[in-house]
């Protein structure tokens, strides 16, 4: 596996630390006028999401992590795994519950997601920023109230529950921001 | 679209020009002579942790010289030749140094005062900072006191175990072979960032092992008559009560070259002309180098060195651009 020297460090670089893949969030060059130079990095563990700080001596090298992000189409869930496909090559990947995590509540068949692969296995899934999903259950609300002044929970076709305005009814299709989990508009 | 614009605003460049003018006036009033020394030098610094750019003669591919990392050796030859007090505002170059406070090509203000020791020179640096930054008078803290204050350790006597224990509070995975590297790590990560808040901190009397080109005073323990200046946690200047003993100077060169070899750094020729100048006789003096771009960062209240430089693009690939 390739190695990266500290002089190649920059944000976005994927490296291996303590057998886990990490993404460099921030790299700061630290050097006193006299004495040893360092690279002080903030890194995110791509498995757990936890951010830690590490210091490397200038000139040290670390193992590169074989991590790539690929756009894939979400196919289906077979109750234990979630299946994705690279549409250009028809190559399919199966992600387990750990990799899918909370993203599963936004996965609608045929939507395109970013799949992070580590050593060829899905490590995490990033849903589209906005998804359009059908409301499968919500209280009828007050008929004729279109003022938008108030909200209620609505269950969507993927199982996600979001707060929607009172006028939104069952079977309507709405647009949701997956980064915040908030209702945006009727689709 | 090609990004052709400067990295500093025009307003910042105007302030830069004004501050440089103030500095020239400051030295003119003190009868300190402005000098210019070459950027391409036959010899370069022996500091084991500095790497110079080399200049190659295109006609025969031979090394012509080095882009200077500081004008120190040339200025000392001027002092030996009888220049008296001198200052220089010059570009300096350090390979591999790029970050928020570093750029491989930067501007240095360096000056030498005949008959001064490091404390008298600290007084003068203090006056300059009050003038340019509008800060109150600085505080003086010895290197050893700074370690005691922050880590409750004596940097001169603490064992490597004690130093490594303290360092591993910051990063449990860090490891060094040399005692001074532990000190540097603790200083750079724990102590330095806490210095110079509210008023500049003048840190003085470094361990003899970190003397660089400062005189060593034979106290118990012996200390290097060296100082550094910190403002808002930023290392702004480094000064010495200058070593002017040619025998000791040659020994420091030899020690540095041995350390360079041990670190795998490029071998460099010893500056025999500096040694010859010291043999001729350099007056007792103190000198200091101040990062002019960092001074401007502090004056303008910006956090990235590129914001005070007209252009950084020829070397911007060396920076993390995020």
XYZ file of C-alpha atoms in Angstrom:
509
model
C 0.000 0.000 0.000
C 1.167 3.531 -0.793
C 2.434 5.817 1.954
C 2.064 9.561 2.342
C 4.860 11.811 3.605
C 3.823 14.670 5.926
C 4.643 17.119 3.135
C 1.772 15.587 1.148
C -0.744 16.014 3.989
C -3.804 18.051 3.120
C -7.435 17.982 4.048
C -9.349 15.175 2.400
C -6.374 12.793 2.359
C -7.280 9.307 3.626
C -4.744 7.671 5.933
C -4.518 4.596 8.180
C -4.017 5.102 11.916
C -4.250 2.309 14.497
C -5.701 0.029 11.787
C -8.632 2.341 11.071
C -9.170 4.567 8.033
C -9.122 8.304 8.740
C -9.820 11.437 6.723
C -7.582 14.478 7.319
C -9.885 17.340 8.303
C -7.204 19.939 8.900
C -3.438 19.972 8.651
C -1.310 22.596 10.331
C 2.415 23.011 9.802
C 4.088 23.808 13.127
C 7.740 24.757 13.293
C 9.714 26.779 15.764
C 12.388 29.012 14.203
C 14.917 26.599 15.657
C 14.106 22.944 16.039
C 11.990 20.116 14.764
C 9.013 20.739 12.464
C 5.663 18.992 12.921
C 2.410 18.424 11.119
C -0.475 18.747 13.528
C -3.571 17.163 12.022
C -7.210 16.802 12.958
C -8.465 13.517 11.573
C -11.914 11.908 11.409
C -12.245 8.182 11.925
C -14.242 7.059 8.901
C -15.746 4.149 10.825
C -16.878 5.977 13.942
C -16.967 9.622 12.820
C -14.901 10.602 15.870
C -12.408 13.455 15.350
C -9.012 13.293 17.050
C -5.739 15.233 16.886
C -2.403 13.747 16.016
C 1.087 15.167 15.613
C 3.647 13.852 13.143
C 7.273 14.811 12.802
C 7.967 16.400 9.419
C 9.292 13.762 7.067
C 7.404 10.898 8.719
C 5.128 8.867 6.519
C 1.863 7.074 7.152
C 0.098 4.339 5.266
C -2.503 5.505 2.778
C -6.031 4.205 3.336
C -7.605 2.550 0.321
C -10.706 4.670 0.582
C -12.666 5.887 -2.433
C -16.011 7.590 -2.791
C -18.191 6.415 -5.659
C -21.640 7.464 -6.746
C -23.976 4.482 -6.800
C -27.631 3.773 -7.245
C -29.462 2.305 -4.264
C -31.168 -0.925 -5.371
C -32.926 -2.636 -2.478
C -32.697 -3.928 1.070
C -32.906 -7.671 1.734
C -33.462 -7.193 5.487
C -29.789 -7.726 6.415
C -27.937 -5.808 3.700
C -28.472 -2.774 1.530
C -27.494 -3.214 -2.113
C -25.960 -0.535 -4.328
C -24.808 -0.506 -7.949
C -22.307 1.533 -9.974
C -24.515 2.393 -12.939
C -21.657 2.592 -15.466
C -20.307 -0.886 -14.748
C -23.309 -2.622 -13.091
C -20.901 -3.627 -10.311
C -22.856 -4.240 -7.115
C -21.909 -3.705 -3.468
C -23.689 -4.811 -0.308
C -23.531 -2.584 2.782
C -24.249 -3.874 6.261
C -26.230 -2.153 9.014
C -23.078 -0.515 10.495
C -22.132 1.082 7.176
C -25.661 2.274 6.411
C -26.349 3.559 9.914
C -28.908 6.375 10.129
C -28.752 6.879 6.381
C -31.136 3.968 5.899
C -34.104 6.174 6.752
C -33.443 8.237 3.603
C -32.754 5.414 1.143
C -35.325 5.197 -1.630
C -34.850 2.725 -4.448
C -33.130 4.179 -7.517
C -31.844 7.256 -5.633
C -28.154 8.021 -6.152
C -25.883 8.006 -3.082
C -22.185 8.474 -2.389
C -20.767 5.183 -1.178
C -17.421 5.290 0.632
C -15.508 2.082 -0.036
C -12.638 0.939 2.180
C -10.638 -1.947 0.701
C -13.556 -2.464 -1.675
C -16.195 -2.740 1.093
C -18.850 -0.088 1.804
C -17.780 1.862 4.867
C -20.427 4.569 4.882
C -23.258 5.871 2.728
C -24.034 9.547 2.154
C -27.594 10.135 0.914
C -28.438 12.904 -1.566
C -28.740 16.296 0.200
C -32.411 16.418 -0.762
C -34.784 13.486 -1.156
C -38.420 13.401 -2.237
C -40.476 10.924 -0.263
C -44.143 10.058 0.074
C -45.963 10.622 3.376
C -47.388 7.284 4.536
C -48.854 8.394 7.843
C -49.704 11.674 9.571
C -52.611 13.155 11.515
C -55.245 14.676 9.218
C -54.675 18.063 10.846
C -57.035 20.986 10.659
C -58.765 21.100 7.292
C -58.205 24.298 5.405
C -55.250 25.416 7.527
C -52.679 26.560 4.977
C -51.002 29.204 7.094
C -48.087 26.960 7.963
C -48.190 28.109 11.538
C -47.588 24.811 13.328
C -46.237 21.370 12.605
C -46.914 17.688 13.184
C -44.923 14.472 12.768
C -45.216 12.576 9.486
C -43.938 9.091 8.690
C -42.393 8.756 5.226
C -42.240 5.747 2.903
C -38.676 4.939 4.040
C -39.640 4.940 7.704
C -38.176 8.360 8.492
C -40.240 10.632 10.721
C -40.043 14.381 10.040
C -41.941 17.456 11.261
C -44.202 18.790 8.506
C -46.649 21.728 8.284
C -50.228 20.956 9.314
C -51.504 21.106 5.706
C -49.405 18.126 4.540
C -51.569 15.023 4.072
C -51.053 11.288 3.619
C -49.897 10.285 0.079
C -48.421 13.715 -0.594
C -44.777 13.780 -1.745
C -42.455 16.126 0.117
C -38.842 17.292 -0.188
C -36.582 16.781 2.847
C -33.041 17.997 3.583
C -31.210 14.852 4.719
C -28.419 16.849 6.392
C -30.830 18.401 8.886
C -33.739 15.955 8.630
C -36.041 18.912 8.013
C -39.032 19.363 5.706
C -38.258 21.750 2.817
C -41.414 21.875 0.663
C -44.081 19.886 -1.123
C -42.425 18.166 -4.055
C -10.756 31.387 -15.332
C -7.193 31.917 -14.149
C -7.038 33.198 -10.583
C -4.639 36.103 -11.062
C -5.617 38.256 -8.081
C -3.242 39.007 -5.184
C -3.665 36.999 -1.992
C -3.601 40.167 0.158
C -6.125 42.982 -0.205
C -4.842 46.287 -1.580
C -5.709 47.826 1.807
C -3.454 45.272 3.523
C -0.636 46.042 1.093
C -0.973 49.757 1.860
C -0.675 48.994 5.574
C 2.306 46.782 4.808
C 4.053 49.662 3.042
C 3.271 52.059 5.912
C 4.608 49.671 8.544
C 7.810 49.038 6.592
C 8.224 52.806 6.361
C 7.745 53.095 10.150
C 10.418 50.441 10.677
C 12.904 52.275 8.436
C 12.232 55.506 10.347
C 12.658 53.670 13.685
C 16.152 52.551 12.680
C 17.106 55.822 10.992
C 16.351 57.631 14.258
C 18.705 55.228 16.028
C 21.464 55.611 13.421
C 21.264 51.973 12.387
C 22.483 51.561 8.823
C 20.283 49.777 6.295
C 22.181 47.163 4.299
C 21.430 44.705 1.519
C 23.085 41.301 1.301
C 22.782 38.708 -1.482
C 19.821 36.373 -1.767
C 21.972 33.797 -3.528
C 24.774 32.866 -1.157
C 27.809 30.671 -1.479
C 27.128 29.206 1.961
C 23.968 28.519 3.845
C 22.887 27.951 7.415
C 24.002 24.774 9.171
C 20.863 24.536 11.385
C 19.944 20.820 11.181
C 16.235 21.608 10.821
C 16.492 24.186 8.022
C 16.578 23.202 4.387
C 17.777 25.629 1.740
C 16.765 25.907 -1.884
C 19.775 25.393 -4.110
C 20.467 27.453 -7.214
C 21.844 25.608 -10.191
C 23.934 27.167 -12.945
C 22.057 26.272 -16.162
C 25.241 26.226 -18.259
C 26.929 23.378 -16.374
C 24.362 22.123 -13.830
C 26.754 22.954 -10.971
C 25.401 24.348 -7.703
C 25.827 28.127 -7.809
C 24.771 28.644 -4.247
C 21.784 28.666 -1.932
C 18.830 30.976 -1.487
C 19.548 32.399 1.930
C 17.464 31.266 4.907
C 18.491 34.426 6.789
C 21.047 37.164 6.120
C 22.892 36.323 9.343
C 26.262 35.158 7.997
C 26.592 38.010 5.505
C 25.579 40.619 8.086
C 28.153 39.254 10.533
C 30.841 39.650 7.886
C 29.771 43.290 7.533
C 30.012 43.729 11.309
C 33.528 42.235 11.273
C 34.405 44.678 8.485
C 33.434 47.596 10.721
C 29.886 48.414 9.572
C 28.675 49.245 13.077
C 24.933 48.877 13.798
C 23.055 47.478 10.789
C 19.569 46.348 9.801
C 18.176 44.610 6.761
C 14.710 43.982 5.374
C 15.066 41.055 3.020
C 13.432 38.025 1.478
C 14.470 34.708 3.025
C 13.709 31.203 1.800
C 13.081 27.967 3.644
C 12.291 24.792 1.807
C 9.346 22.758 3.045
C 7.909 25.404 5.367
C 4.329 26.111 4.398
C 1.333 26.708 6.635
C -0.796 29.454 8.149
C 2.278 31.127 9.644
C 4.865 29.918 7.129
C 5.575 30.470 3.475
C 8.738 29.158 1.792
C 9.542 32.709 0.632
C 9.033 35.343 3.299
C 10.333 38.690 4.503
C 12.689 39.010 7.413
C 13.757 42.033 9.414
C 17.148 41.373 10.942
C 19.329 43.745 12.898
C 22.545 43.874 14.919
C 23.512 46.292 17.673
C 27.154 46.628 18.660
C 27.750 46.593 22.415
C 24.235 45.313 23.211
C 23.559 42.075 25.037
C 20.351 40.090 24.617
C 18.548 42.056 27.336
C 19.358 45.473 25.842
C 18.244 44.191 22.463
C 14.997 42.866 23.973
C 14.377 46.432 25.204
C 14.721 47.678 21.640
C 12.468 44.964 20.175
C 9.941 45.895 22.876
C 10.023 49.555 21.739
C 9.509 48.523 18.118
C 6.509 46.323 18.985
C 4.937 49.093 21.040
C 5.342 51.416 18.059
C 4.047 49.062 15.363
C 1.450 46.990 17.220
C 0.381 49.480 19.889
C 0.913 46.774 22.522
C 1.933 47.450 26.135
C 5.518 46.808 27.211
C 6.363 43.120 27.118
C 7.059 40.713 29.982
C 10.327 38.803 30.450
C 10.068 35.131 31.269
C 13.033 32.756 31.304
C 12.703 29.552 29.271
C 12.949 27.613 32.489
C 10.259 29.713 34.207
C 7.882 29.168 31.250
C 8.245 25.391 31.677
C 7.741 25.658 35.428
C 4.655 27.864 34.994
C 2.898 25.606 32.508
C 4.185 22.080 33.122
C 5.790 22.304 36.573
C 8.959 20.893 35.056
C 12.504 22.155 35.058
C 13.572 21.902 31.396
C 17.253 21.781 32.337
C 17.014 18.881 34.766
C 13.797 16.965 33.950
C 14.388 13.390 32.820
C 13.381 12.231 29.341
C 10.728 10.103 31.098
C 9.203 13.167 32.754
C 9.276 15.109 29.483
C 7.745 12.259 27.508
C 5.066 11.790 30.149
C 4.127 15.472 29.838
C 4.179 15.334 26.015
C 1.980 12.261 25.946
C -0.749 14.206 27.718
C -1.028 16.066 24.395
C -0.437 13.182 21.995
C -0.015 9.675 23.368
C 1.566 8.401 20.157
C 4.425 10.872 19.857
C 7.960 9.638 20.343
C 11.440 11.128 20.015
C 14.990 9.921 20.522
C 16.538 13.247 21.511
C 15.889 15.147 24.715
C 15.758 18.482 22.868
C 13.061 17.155 20.548
C 10.817 16.471 23.559
C 11.496 20.025 24.764
C 10.699 21.410 21.293
C 7.478 19.450 21.126
C 6.325 20.616 24.555
C 7.375 24.136 23.794
C 5.676 24.265 20.387
C 2.452 22.527 21.401
C 1.874 23.430 25.018
C 3.894 26.464 26.079
C 4.366 28.704 23.014
C 0.664 29.048 22.135
C 0.004 30.406 25.653
C 2.618 33.168 25.468
C 2.210 36.815 24.516
C -1.468 37.293 25.260
C -2.266 40.831 26.400
C 1.375 41.837 26.060
C 4.413 40.424 24.245
C 6.390 37.712 26.035
C 10.171 37.813 25.810
C 11.468 34.355 26.566
C 15.175 34.257 27.375
C 18.072 32.048 28.519
C 17.499 28.881 26.525
C 19.092 25.492 27.278
C 22.730 25.457 26.154
C 21.844 22.605 23.781
C 19.597 25.060 21.892
C 22.132 27.868 21.687
C 22.259 27.997 17.863
C 24.570 31.004 17.406
C 24.139 32.536 20.860
C 26.798 32.812 23.525
C 26.615 30.284 26.329
C 26.830 31.742 29.831
C 28.581 29.352 32.206
C 25.924 29.400 34.948
C 24.734 26.252 36.701
C 23.217 24.963 34.480
C 24.835 26.853 31.593
C 22.310 28.778 29.480
C 22.313 30.197 25.967
C 21.953 33.983 25.853
C 19.177 33.652 23.328
C 15.632 35.031 23.301
C 12.399 34.587 21.431
C 9.450 36.950 21.245
C 5.832 35.801 21.307
C 2.720 37.812 20.551
C -0.689 36.104 20.678
C 1.029 32.716 20.778
C 2.901 33.460 17.548
C 6.691 33.208 17.510
C 7.738 36.553 16.103
C 11.478 36.928 16.620
C 14.604 35.096 17.683
C 17.680 36.876 18.969
C 21.117 36.223 20.407
C 23.856 37.802 22.361
C 26.011 36.817 19.422
C 28.712 34.216 19.548
C 31.894 35.820 18.177
C 34.459 33.179 19.118
C 35.696 31.532 15.888
C 36.789 28.316 17.625
C 33.399 27.813 19.298
C 31.671 28.792 16.031
C 33.560 26.106 14.119
C 32.602 23.541 16.758
C 28.916 24.519 16.416
C 29.185 24.091 12.637
C 30.741 20.651 13.045
C 28.103 19.589 15.597
C 25.317 20.804 13.282
C 26.745 18.928 10.319
C 26.946 15.732 12.390
C 23.319 16.179 13.393
C 22.307 16.886 9.779
C 23.922 13.641 8.729
C 22.158 11.786 11.527
C 18.806 13.280 10.429
C 19.454 12.544 6.767
C 19.443 16.269 5.891
C 21.446 17.552 2.946
C 25.158 18.016 3.647
C 26.359 21.599 3.283
C 29.787 23.233 3.153
C 30.933 25.152 6.251
C 30.997 28.930 5.769
C 34.742 29.436 5.964
C 34.338 33.140 5.174
C 32.244 33.649 8.303
C 34.929 31.836 10.320
C 37.628 34.030 8.750
C 35.598 37.143 9.617
C 35.267 35.995 13.244
C 39.011 35.303 13.342
C 39.576 38.844 12.119
C 37.253 39.950 14.920
C 33.543 40.691 15.138
C 32.596 43.271 17.770
C 30.562 42.075 20.748
C 26.942 42.548 19.686
C 23.408 41.260 19.864
C 21.255 40.462 16.844
C 17.665 39.501 16.179
C 15.612 38.211 13.253
C 11.942 39.109 13.141
C 9.349 37.631 10.776
C 8.034 40.753 9.104
C 5.022 39.002 7.572
C 4.005 37.722 11.013
C 4.376 41.208 12.454
C 2.012 42.389 9.713
C -0.418 39.545 10.457
C -0.540 40.737 14.065
C -0.839 44.406 13.085
C -3.681 43.653 10.670
C -5.355 41.003 12.813
C -5.340 38.288 10.131
C -4.672 34.596 10.669
C -3.056 33.519 7.405
C 0.312 34.732 6.167
C -1.027 34.851 2.586
C -3.279 37.739 3.653
C -0.245 40.019 4.055
C 1.678 38.859 0.945
C 0.979 40.195 -2.528
C 1.233 36.807 -4.212
C 1.829 33.315 -2.908
C 0.681 31.428 -5.998
C 4.039 30.249 -7.361
C 4.388 28.179 -4.196
C 0.738 27.813 -3.203
C 0.749 24.116 -4.074
C 2.917 23.687 -0.975
C 0.031 24.844 1.198
C -2.999 22.945 2.344
C -5.567 25.029 0.548
C -8.594 23.896 2.554
